[in-house]
């Protein structure tokens, strides 16, 4: 599929998606067909590392929380062995500025977070956030 | 150590030597008790000209006029044996299950009050194994990518995939079929098909994409499938050491969905397609039904989730009838809690209910599949509160979050499975604050769940073919693969020994899995069995597995011999 074909397909899906999703909830909510590659209704994603400033390197199995301002909800995941985490795209109606990332881990405390646009990345679709942690 | 000469001789033919060592230790008494009453009522060897003695053949016996059938499995020597205390005197019909084989002329046997009957069974190869394949085996066999096959898992809610692959629909015809199927209610079986009231639109392009694939794996263009029919192996070793009891329901339309035991030893179940709650006495096979009036008579009947409250009353999630229903086990009366008018649309659907901790705060949790939200019933007022725990949360394309399996902690905070997508969720009972925990596996579609007494939430990841555990204190998730691809586990239950049990909607097998060692045993079932909610009775030794056969009007009991 060419880029223009894919763009057309994504546009088409974006137009029909609200109807499609509303009409195709099967047993408990699954749909007839799914396309994991299509992220046309996804907003900004966040990714980054939890880093141990004292020892260097990533912090594995740290709890990472994403709090959304003025929404009574949060998203929680844990870092992998390299200290990496990722939250896939929030709803498009979420302003990235309203998403606050924090990390916690027994024996460590969060010194600060560093938020930046990834090298060569698109700030509109993904934001890199690192949690800088030190010994408690 | 106690030994009995005749008993030991009899058992030696039935149970592998490895088990005997355990069996006659002081700690394991179940198999000994089972076979001790008066030795065996019926025994024999199963052979075929191709294999000689056959291990892993399921032999079932059903007494004339009885709703109960008992199944045992042949050992490594092809030997089977039925304990006398499971076979009252009478005439029994025998049947077998062994992929690729059939019993030439199904024999009947007369079992007397005393003595042992011997019936050796000679199996013959079938000419065509297609009719013996499970949905899992069709999925393993058929050509196509995982993405192409994935939509097929929705079909199994109502029927096996044999119906799909034997069809002769062209792609064009399949588009219409898929649109028609989408307008049947979830709570439909082949014995009782129910149409939705609110019509559902199916986008043409998506239906066509699925239809074009299905027309490549069915018989629309050929007389015979052009892919090899692959089968799962017969049981061996530990997988043969069980006794299975099936209790046929009095009507073929009964669809037991959730099955639970009560303190008196009765089995209760929700009927997925009819307005009854059912009760089975497993000691006698006696069956009783308690009928309720349909709140919305023109809508699909039946309830899905069945859960007890603190006082032992049963609660039903009323699906398209709307709201939840309480069954008072003392007075045998029902009380319906209808949805408010603004929620009670033609598409309103409550599949889950969680009343277990309602004594703490007077609240019962449920869900609304239609609005992808969680509802909470106030028992004092009968009013419902609506909660959206997914505000602003990520969601994959073409999907919707959809709260499904539920559990409540001691403060009646809710934990739920996001069956539409990939998360475990929590709703705080006091603030309604939602916390979402994505599973490590993308688009896992976690389904049913149970909370153990150590604060661990165990759940089945339906689409990921995994079992999962969420640690409430650590807020972390761990996953384990189930051993057979395309199992699609619906539910999981942790027994008192720390082993997990799970059932499948697709492969007629029950999984027993030790998360500590990673070892697993898969027990093949005697008949086509679409398993939904499962239950482990931890009061027996060994533990006892219970489930409903949702499509074939039976309740299933498995007793492992070790």
XYZ file of C-alpha atoms in Angstrom:
698
model
C 0.000 0.000 0.000
C 1.403 3.424 -0.947
C 1.557 6.324 1.492
C -1.243 8.125 -0.319
C -3.399 5.002 -0.272
C -2.733 4.556 3.414
C -3.522 8.211 4.091
C -6.808 7.833 2.215
C -7.617 4.694 4.135
C -6.878 6.378 7.449
C -9.018 9.354 6.493
C -11.836 7.047 5.495
C -11.578 5.118 8.710
C -11.502 8.322 10.714
C -14.778 9.328 9.096
C -16.558 6.026 9.588
C -15.007 5.055 12.883
C -17.492 6.661 15.259
C -20.331 4.854 13.515
C -18.350 1.665 13.158
C -17.397 1.486 16.798
C -20.880 2.314 17.977
C -22.414 -0.298 15.760
C -19.989 -3.142 16.139
C -19.734 -3.865 19.822
C -20.010 -7.652 20.039
C -20.008 -9.809 23.124
C -18.805 -7.465 25.782
C -17.444 -4.929 23.373
C -15.242 -6.685 20.858
C -15.526 -5.812 17.227
C -15.913 -7.838 14.069
C -12.531 -6.844 12.810
C -9.628 -4.933 14.202
C -6.649 -3.172 12.810
C -3.965 -2.676 15.390
C -1.892 -0.621 12.995
C -4.568 2.000 12.687
C -4.142 4.618 15.393
C -6.189 7.294 13.718
C -8.254 8.039 16.795
C -5.283 8.096 19.164
C -3.890 11.279 20.657
C -0.508 11.929 22.219
C 1.497 9.040 23.622
C 4.124 9.292 26.348
C 7.254 7.246 26.722
C 10.569 7.452 28.523
C 12.795 5.958 31.176
C 12.995 5.903 34.937
C 16.670 6.625 35.644
C 18.727 6.101 38.795
C 20.950 9.173 39.060
C 23.037 7.659 41.868
C 23.864 4.337 40.274
C 23.302 5.200 36.657
C 21.097 3.235 34.306
C 17.422 2.533 34.243
C 15.178 1.596 37.130
C 13.394 -1.649 36.465
C 9.897 -2.352 37.764
C 9.241 1.234 38.831
C 5.613 2.290 39.062
C 4.796 4.979 36.504
C 1.596 6.990 36.799
C -0.030 9.308 34.317
C -2.452 11.724 35.947
C -4.826 13.688 33.755
C -5.732 17.110 35.095
C -9.410 17.573 35.915
C -10.210 13.949 35.092
C -10.941 11.590 37.909
C -8.729 8.901 36.435
C -5.128 7.816 36.138
C -3.141 5.318 34.125
C -0.517 3.148 35.810
C 2.154 0.942 34.325
C 5.595 -0.351 35.320
C 8.996 0.010 33.708
C 10.646 -2.928 31.969
C 14.098 -4.309 32.768
C 15.775 -1.352 31.070
C 13.642 1.131 32.950
C 11.551 1.961 29.901
C 7.835 2.690 29.900
C 5.234 3.728 27.378
C 1.662 4.979 27.478
C -0.032 4.683 24.126
C -2.029 7.580 22.765
C -4.490 9.282 25.068
C -7.764 10.551 23.708
C -7.447 13.391 21.253
C -9.381 15.653 23.571
C -6.594 15.448 26.142
C -4.149 18.366 26.126
C -0.668 16.879 26.637
C 0.047 19.655 29.108
C -2.633 18.203 31.331
C -0.883 14.843 31.576
C 1.533 14.582 34.479
C 3.952 11.661 34.607
C 5.473 10.496 37.893
C 7.482 7.471 39.011
C 7.983 5.656 42.301
C 10.077 2.760 43.498
C 10.914 1.425 46.948
C 14.196 2.954 48.193
C 14.156 5.723 45.591
C 12.441 9.062 45.300
C 11.588 11.119 42.274
C 13.878 14.129 42.007
C 12.281 15.600 38.900
C 10.876 14.722 35.520
C 12.314 15.916 32.238
C 9.935 16.301 29.334
C 11.153 16.771 25.778
C 10.294 16.151 22.183
C 12.056 13.005 20.985
C 14.857 13.467 18.494
C 13.281 13.451 15.062
C 9.901 12.865 16.658
C 6.631 14.618 16.280
C 5.602 16.483 19.409
C 1.995 16.206 18.323
C 2.018 12.429 18.558
C 4.566 11.503 21.228
C 6.307 13.104 24.163
C 9.343 11.723 25.964
C 9.408 12.009 29.729
C 12.228 10.751 31.925
C 11.862 10.243 35.653
C 15.125 11.130 37.391
C 15.323 9.262 40.685
C 17.745 9.292 43.597
C 18.237 7.268 46.744
C 15.654 8.044 49.365
C 0.543 -47.357 54.825
C -2.596 -49.353 54.170
C -2.687 -51.903 51.409
C -5.444 -54.066 50.055
C -4.507 -56.891 47.768
C -7.458 -56.974 45.394
C -7.788 -53.229 45.305
C -4.156 -52.738 44.595
C -4.319 -55.283 41.823
C -7.253 -53.524 40.247
C -5.713 -50.108 40.539
C -2.437 -51.260 39.115
C -4.139 -51.644 35.786
C -5.804 -48.288 35.910
C -3.328 -45.885 37.321
C 0.260 -45.448 36.238
C 2.915 -46.566 38.628
C 3.996 -43.047 39.360
C 0.574 -42.306 40.744
C 0.434 -45.466 42.783
C 3.420 -44.349 44.807
C 1.541 -41.210 45.686
C -1.801 -42.900 45.944
C -0.804 -45.175 48.728
C 0.928 -42.538 50.755
C -0.813 -41.380 53.889
C -1.634 -37.976 52.428
C -3.551 -38.874 49.278
C -6.791 -40.646 49.898
C -9.219 -39.494 47.258
C -8.451 -42.090 44.596
C -8.191 -44.758 47.254
C -11.605 -43.856 48.619
C -13.069 -43.696 45.174
C -11.947 -47.144 44.160
C -12.245 -48.747 47.541
C -15.995 -49.273 47.956
C -16.245 -52.507 46.041
C -13.547 -52.333 43.462
C -14.604 -51.636 39.923
C -18.042 -51.931 38.395
C -16.813 -51.796 34.808
C -13.377 -52.149 33.295
C -11.713 -53.081 30.033
C -9.060 -52.309 27.444
C -9.311 -49.946 24.503
C -7.398 -50.921 21.403
C -7.211 -50.262 17.695
C -5.546 -52.137 14.899
C -3.423 -49.083 14.179
C -2.103 -48.416 17.677
C -2.771 -51.497 19.766
C -3.425 -50.377 23.333
C -4.573 -46.768 23.324
C -3.843 -44.252 26.045
C -5.939 -41.149 26.512
C -9.244 -42.455 25.205
C -12.223 -41.036 27.051
C -14.790 -43.716 27.886
C -18.196 -42.479 29.002
C -21.023 -44.489 30.531
C -24.605 -43.328 30.943
C -27.276 -45.414 32.594
C -30.551 -45.747 30.726
C -32.929 -43.019 31.853
C -30.321 -41.187 33.929
C -29.242 -37.591 33.245
C -25.795 -38.377 34.635
C -22.899 -39.709 32.614
C -19.486 -40.609 33.989
C -16.238 -40.519 32.037
C -12.828 -42.025 32.751
C -9.695 -42.041 30.617
C -7.540 -44.977 29.546
C -4.050 -45.257 30.996
C -0.790 -46.038 29.209
C -1.868 -49.679 28.869
C -5.213 -48.766 27.321
C -7.047 -49.777 30.481
C -10.071 -47.983 31.869
C -12.111 -48.540 35.010
C -15.274 -47.151 36.539
C -15.506 -47.119 40.344
C -18.525 -49.000 41.637
C -19.793 -46.091 43.699
C -20.246 -44.076 40.498
C -22.225 -46.800 38.729
C -25.520 -47.870 40.280
C -26.814 -51.155 38.842
C -28.462 -50.893 35.457
C -27.983 -50.875 31.724
C -25.317 -48.463 30.492
C -24.588 -47.075 27.068
C -20.909 -46.490 26.341
C -19.313 -43.892 24.117
C -15.741 -42.813 23.512
C -13.763 -39.780 22.458
C -10.442 -40.202 20.667
C -9.663 -37.938 17.752
C -9.589 -39.928 14.522
C -11.407 -42.925 15.967
C -14.898 -44.159 16.610
C -16.506 -47.004 18.476
C -17.728 -49.433 15.841
C -20.987 -50.504 17.404
C -21.499 -48.746 20.728
C -21.999 -51.543 23.233
C -24.364 -51.564 26.126
C -23.338 -53.186 29.368
C -25.300 -54.477 32.339
C -23.827 -53.454 35.642
C -24.897 -55.507 38.643
C -24.877 -54.584 42.312
C -21.795 -56.698 42.834
C -18.957 -57.856 40.681
C -17.018 -56.339 37.833
C -18.101 -56.254 34.217
C -15.417 -56.313 31.548
C -15.956 -54.607 28.214
C -13.005 -54.380 25.861
C -13.485 -51.765 23.192
C -12.008 -52.017 19.707
C -11.871 -48.656 17.943
C -11.712 -48.112 14.230
C -10.329 -45.224 12.259
C -12.862 -42.762 10.934
C -12.846 -41.933 7.261
C -13.252 -38.233 7.926
C -12.067 -36.507 11.085
C -13.606 -33.134 10.188
C -16.662 -33.700 12.340
C -14.422 -34.379 15.356
C -12.382 -31.178 15.187
C -12.788 -28.518 17.831
C -12.828 -24.841 16.961
C -9.224 -24.618 18.168
C -8.232 -27.379 15.767
C -9.978 -25.608 12.900
C -8.121 -22.412 13.735
C -4.813 -24.271 13.872
C -5.596 -25.972 10.564
C -7.014 -23.226 8.397
C -4.847 -21.047 6.227
C -4.634 -17.331 6.895
C -2.907 -14.844 9.148
C -3.638 -14.378 12.853
C -5.254 -11.059 11.967
C -7.553 -12.752 9.468
C -8.527 -15.471 11.931
C -9.100 -13.157 14.870
C -12.682 -12.108 14.030
C -13.681 -15.786 14.108
C -13.427 -15.885 17.876
C -16.638 -13.879 18.022
C -18.507 -16.686 16.216
C -17.789 -19.080 19.076
C -20.134 -17.211 21.385
C -22.996 -19.011 19.635
C -21.578 -21.992 17.702
C -18.400 -23.826 16.778
C -16.333 -22.978 13.749
C -17.327 -26.223 12.045
C -20.466 -24.382 10.994
C -18.344 -21.718 9.310
C -15.888 -23.976 7.495
C -18.578 -26.375 6.260
C -20.625 -23.540 4.788
C -20.729 -22.875 1.063
C -21.265 -19.115 1.244
C -19.383 -16.995 -1.243
C -17.778 -13.777 -0.060
C -20.796 -11.824 -1.282
C -23.160 -14.110 0.565
C -21.045 -14.019 3.701
C -21.411 -10.238 3.922
C -25.128 -10.709 4.411
C -24.588 -13.567 6.839
C -22.242 -11.490 8.988
C -24.711 -8.630 9.082
C -27.442 -11.028 10.111
C -25.261 -12.574 12.825
C -24.459 -9.153 14.242
C -28.132 -8.694 14.947
C -28.466 -11.768 17.101
C -28.120 -11.231 20.818
C -24.965 -12.353 22.605
C -27.156 -14.681 24.587
C -28.016 -16.917 21.680
C -27.306 -20.596 21.191
C -28.141 -22.870 18.294
C -30.983 -24.222 20.432
C -32.356 -20.760 21.136
C -31.515 -17.973 18.733
C -32.560 -14.534 19.945
C -32.685 -11.398 17.846
C -31.698 -8.020 19.161
C -34.395 -5.384 19.334
C -32.134 -2.522 18.330
C -30.729 -3.085 14.865
C -26.964 -2.940 14.508
C -25.304 -1.512 11.452
C -22.261 -3.349 10.160
C -19.859 -1.297 8.027
C -19.759 -2.835 4.576
C -15.994 -2.647 4.171
C -15.242 -4.429 7.389
C -17.844 -7.112 6.823
C -16.482 -7.665 3.330
C -12.920 -7.974 4.543
C -13.942 -10.764 6.936
C -16.286 -12.331 4.359
C -13.583 -12.555 1.726
C -11.318 -14.391 4.124
C -14.033 -16.794 5.268
C -14.773 -17.692 1.647
C -11.172 -18.900 1.357
C -11.453 -21.388 4.232
C -14.966 -22.765 3.717
C -16.378 -24.995 0.983
C -17.639 -22.292 -1.359
C -15.007 -23.007 -4.001
C -14.144 -26.636 -3.349
C -15.557 -29.923 -2.154
C -12.820 -30.455 0.374
C -10.673 -28.113 2.441
C -7.359 -27.415 0.775
C -5.504 -27.173 4.057
C -4.387 -30.030 6.250
C -6.705 -30.813 9.153
C -4.518 -30.734 12.246
C -5.475 -32.209 15.591
C -4.401 -31.748 19.167
C -2.827 -34.785 20.838
C -4.812 -37.206 22.979
C -4.318 -36.951 26.731
C -1.365 -38.748 28.266
C 0.001 -39.268 31.769
C -1.477 -36.905 34.331
C -4.125 -35.743 31.861
C -5.717 -39.213 32.037
C -6.131 -39.247 35.800
C -9.573 -37.763 36.238
C -13.203 -38.656 36.628
C -15.656 -36.436 34.790
C -19.347 -36.316 35.632
C -21.820 -34.612 33.330
C -25.342 -33.738 34.420
C -27.691 -33.291 31.472
C -30.267 -30.582 31.934
C -33.921 -31.546 31.467
C -34.267 -29.318 28.368
C -31.842 -28.928 25.524
C -32.427 -25.185 25.482
C -30.979 -24.582 28.947
C -27.679 -22.714 28.679
C -25.773 -22.801 31.989
C -23.428 -19.834 31.939
C -22.121 -19.101 35.431
C -21.997 -22.054 37.831
C -21.511 -21.811 41.590
C -21.884 -24.097 44.615
C -23.585 -23.080 47.829
C -22.897 -24.025 51.431
C -25.362 -26.922 51.234
C -23.649 -28.592 48.294
C -26.144 -27.510 45.635
C -25.003 -26.239 42.250
C -26.617 -23.020 41.050
C -26.379 -21.612 37.561
C -27.517 -18.687 35.493
C -29.475 -19.605 32.366
C -28.114 -17.510 29.513
C -31.187 -17.734 27.285
C -34.219 -18.359 29.509
C -35.791 -16.564 32.494
C -34.799 -19.016 35.186
C -32.129 -19.561 37.770
C -31.335 -23.267 38.044
C -30.302 -25.552 40.870
C -28.772 -29.004 40.640
C -28.313 -31.489 43.439
C -25.148 -33.314 42.361
C -25.789 -36.093 44.863
C -28.994 -37.164 43.157
C -29.064 -35.329 39.844
C -32.309 -33.638 40.906
C -32.865 -30.386 39.079
C -34.995 -27.387 39.997
C -35.717 -24.098 38.299
C -36.954 -20.819 39.706
C -38.665 -18.591 37.165
C -38.762 -14.822 37.094
C -40.995 -12.510 35.099
C -39.255 -10.899 32.169
C -39.012 -7.163 32.808
C -38.859 -6.528 29.039
C -40.806 -9.383 27.434
C -39.956 -8.435 23.863
C -36.228 -8.437 24.474
C -33.786 -11.385 24.504
C -34.179 -13.463 27.649
C -31.520 -14.791 29.955
C -28.907 -13.659 32.449
C -25.130 -13.854 32.392
C -23.230 -13.267 35.656
C -24.318 -15.120 38.788
C -22.747 -13.945 42.028
C -23.607 -14.414 45.699
C -23.915 -11.630 48.222
C -22.692 -11.794 51.800
C -25.900 -13.521 52.921
C -25.776 -16.230 50.271
C -28.451 -14.747 48.025
C -27.874 -14.911 44.287
C -27.643 -11.929 41.965
C -28.104 -12.045 38.217
C -26.896 -9.604 35.564
C -29.957 -9.349 33.360
C -28.373 -8.709 29.954
C -30.963 -7.190 27.569
C -33.673 -7.318 30.211
C -31.860 -4.438 31.901
C -30.672 -4.022 35.473
C -29.876 -6.695 38.021
C -31.980 -9.258 39.840
C -31.695 -10.583 43.388
C -32.859 -14.092 44.227
C -33.556 -14.513 47.930
C -32.468 -18.080 48.670
C -34.558 -18.211 51.843
C -37.888 -17.086 50.419
C -37.133 -18.209 46.839
C -38.358 -14.878 45.538
C -36.888 -12.443 43.035
C -36.496 -8.691 43.238
C -35.629 -6.775 40.105
C -33.696 -3.512 40.194
C -34.569 -1.872 36.846
C -32.427 0.706 35.130
C -33.565 4.326 35.192
C -35.306 5.507 32.042
C -32.306 7.388 30.691
C -30.191 4.220 30.733
C -32.893 1.724 29.857
C -32.566 1.979 26.092
C -33.164 -0.790 23.569
C -29.428 -1.506 23.626
C -28.977 -1.505 27.412
C -27.103 -4.630 28.463
C -25.910 -5.701 31.903
C -23.550 -8.675 31.657
C -21.892 -8.420 35.070
C -22.938 -7.954 38.680
C -20.821 -7.755 41.814
C -22.777 -7.824 45.094
C -20.213 -9.649 47.250
C -19.315 -6.655 49.445
C -22.674 -4.891 49.271
C -23.080 -5.395 53.022
C -20.227 -2.917 53.531
C -21.876 0.099 51.946
C -25.205 -0.990 50.491
C -23.951 -0.810 46.891
C -23.915 -3.372 44.072
C -21.702 -2.945 41.011
C -22.785 -3.773 37.482
C -21.884 -2.647 33.973
C -23.525 -1.337 30.865
C -22.063 -2.878 27.733
C -23.972 -0.413 25.588
C -22.343 2.704 27.043
C -19.070 0.960 27.952
C -19.449 2.143 31.497
C -19.812 0.932 35.051
C -22.985 1.328 37.066
C -23.484 1.174 40.818
C -26.809 0.330 42.389
C -27.827 1.886 45.698
C -29.845 -0.780 47.473
C -31.611 1.749 49.684
C -32.996 3.837 46.855
C -32.842 1.496 43.859
C -31.033 4.243 41.969
C -28.004 3.750 39.750
C -24.874 5.883 39.479
C -22.846 5.827 36.266
C -19.058 5.783 36.296
C -16.691 6.270 33.379
C -13.265 5.158 34.583
C -11.729 5.655 31.150
C -11.964 9.422 30.858
C -9.331 10.455 28.350
C -7.627 7.083 28.448
C -5.773 5.540 25.515
C -7.685 3.192 23.298
C -6.672 1.259 20.230
C -8.343 1.997 16.947
C -11.638 0.290 16.076
C -12.123 -0.721 19.690
C -13.948 0.461 22.755
C -13.183 0.006 26.393
C -15.721 -2.397 27.836
C -15.848 -3.264 31.544
C -16.562 -6.971 32.008
C -15.371 -9.383 34.743
C -15.661 -7.877 38.229
C -14.355 -8.383 41.756
C -14.662 -6.243 44.893
C -12.233 -5.839 47.763
C -13.255 -5.684 51.422
C -14.076 -1.968 51.140
C -16.203 -2.646 48.061
C -13.750 -0.920 45.755
C -14.302 -2.382 42.309
C -11.748 -4.192 40.169
C -12.787 -4.962 36.630
C -11.518 -6.344 33.346
C -11.510 -4.170 30.233
C -12.681 -6.879 27.868
C -12.879 -4.474 24.956
C -9.211 -3.598 25.131
C -6.320 -4.500 27.409
C -6.541 -3.247 30.980
C -7.325 -4.106 34.552
C -9.259 -1.270 36.150
C -10.100 -0.054 39.618
C -12.900 2.240 40.760
C -12.659 3.715 44.220
C -15.926 3.164 46.065
C -15.817 6.557 47.800
C -14.521 8.876 45.079
C -15.288 6.959 41.861
C -11.712 7.646 40.865
C -10.661 5.286 38.105
C -7.201 3.765 37.792
C -6.313 1.848 34.669
C -3.512 -0.722 34.475
C -2.691 -1.879 30.930
C -1.660 -5.523 30.657
C 1.875 -6.168 29.378
C 0.366 -7.898 26.340
C -1.248 -5.564 23.863
C -4.978 -5.996 23.233
C -5.250 -8.913 25.646
C -9.005 -8.529 26.242
C -9.074 -9.746 29.868
C -12.412 -11.389 30.561
C -13.492 -12.925 33.906
C -11.645 -12.623 37.203
C -11.483 -13.694 40.837
C -9.863 -12.057 43.856
C -8.006 -14.370 46.249
C -7.512 -13.866 49.969
C -3.951 -12.632 49.425
C -5.025 -9.599 47.448
C -4.295 -11.044 44.028
C -6.644 -10.660 41.131
C -6.484 -13.628 38.735
C -7.891 -13.262 35.275
C -8.092 -14.842 31.829
C -6.700 -12.888 28.884
C -9.102 -14.104 26.250
C -7.474 -12.707 23.131
C -3.881 -13.040 24.317
C -4.166 -16.736 25.168
C -2.721 -16.024 28.604
C -3.606 -16.096 32.268
C -2.860 -13.010 34.306
C -2.419 -11.920 37.894
C -2.728 -8.376 39.243
C -1.181 -7.766 42.639
C -3.331 -5.162 44.368
C -0.560 -3.990 46.704
C 2.221 -3.805 44.149
C -0.069 -2.637 41.368
C 1.753 -4.945 38.993
C 0.645 -7.542 36.471
C 2.202 -10.908 35.659
C 1.188 -13.106 32.729
C 1.543 -16.770 31.767
C 0.980 -18.343 28.360
C -1.578 -21.128 28.175
C -0.006 -24.137 26.467
C -2.343 -24.612 23.499
C -2.719 -21.892 20.876
C -6.219 -20.623 20.163
C -7.484 -21.722 23.580
C -9.187 -18.382 24.290
C -9.533 -18.806 28.061
C -12.734 -17.263 29.381
C -12.163 -17.490 33.118
C -9.655 -18.612 35.712
C -9.886 -19.777 39.316
C -7.133 -20.244 41.885
C -7.573 -23.321 44.062
C -6.430 -23.750 47.634
C -3.222 -25.459 46.471
C -2.158 -22.441 44.460
C -3.029 -24.012 41.113
C -4.992 -22.189 38.445
C -7.905 -23.712 36.589
C -9.241 -22.347 33.353
C -11.796 -23.282 30.733
C -12.026 -22.723 27.019
C -14.825 -21.785 24.657
C -13.021 -23.429 21.773
C -11.077 -26.629 22.480
C -13.170 -28.779 24.858
C -10.359 -28.771 27.384
C -9.876 -27.667 30.981
C -6.503 -26.294 31.951
C -4.850 -26.918 35.302
C -1.766 -24.746 35.691
C 0.794 -24.226 38.431
C 2.042 -20.645 38.192
C 4.953 -21.473 40.505
C 6.444 -24.168 38.287
C 4.837 -23.396 34.953
C 3.669 -26.998 34.681
C 0.256 -27.611 33.212
C -2.221 -30.388 32.534
C -5.013 -30.146 30.000
C -8.015 -32.378 30.565
C -9.983 -33.264 27.452
C -13.754 -33.317 27.929
C -16.071 -36.056 26.643
C -18.241 -33.825 24.500
C -18.298 -30.512 22.723
C -18.207 -28.102 25.647
C -18.351 -24.338 25.496
C -17.125 -23.302 28.949
C -17.782 -19.896 30.449
C -17.554 -19.132 34.177
C -15.807 -21.814 36.192
C -15.811 -22.613 39.875
C -13.503 -24.603 42.114
C -14.958 -26.216 45.212
C -12.101 -26.007 47.679
C -13.977 -27.932 50.358
C -13.297 -31.302 48.709
C -10.072 -33.301 48.552
C -8.824 -33.002 45.883
C -10.582 -29.843 44.806
C -13.519 -30.175 42.403
C -13.947 -28.253 39.167
C -17.424 -27.124 38.071
C -18.586 -25.420 34.896
C -21.558 -25.225 32.604
C -21.677 -26.525 29.055
C -23.221 -23.365 27.720
C -24.209 -24.685 24.291
C -25.223 -28.213 25.203
C -27.388 -28.038 28.311
C -25.161 -29.785 30.829
C -23.199 -29.128 33.977
C -19.734 -30.530 34.238
C -17.763 -31.801 37.222
C -14.109 -32.777 37.109
C -12.428 -34.644 39.933
C -8.688 -34.971 39.491
C -7.287 -38.173 40.946
C -4.136 -36.433 42.129
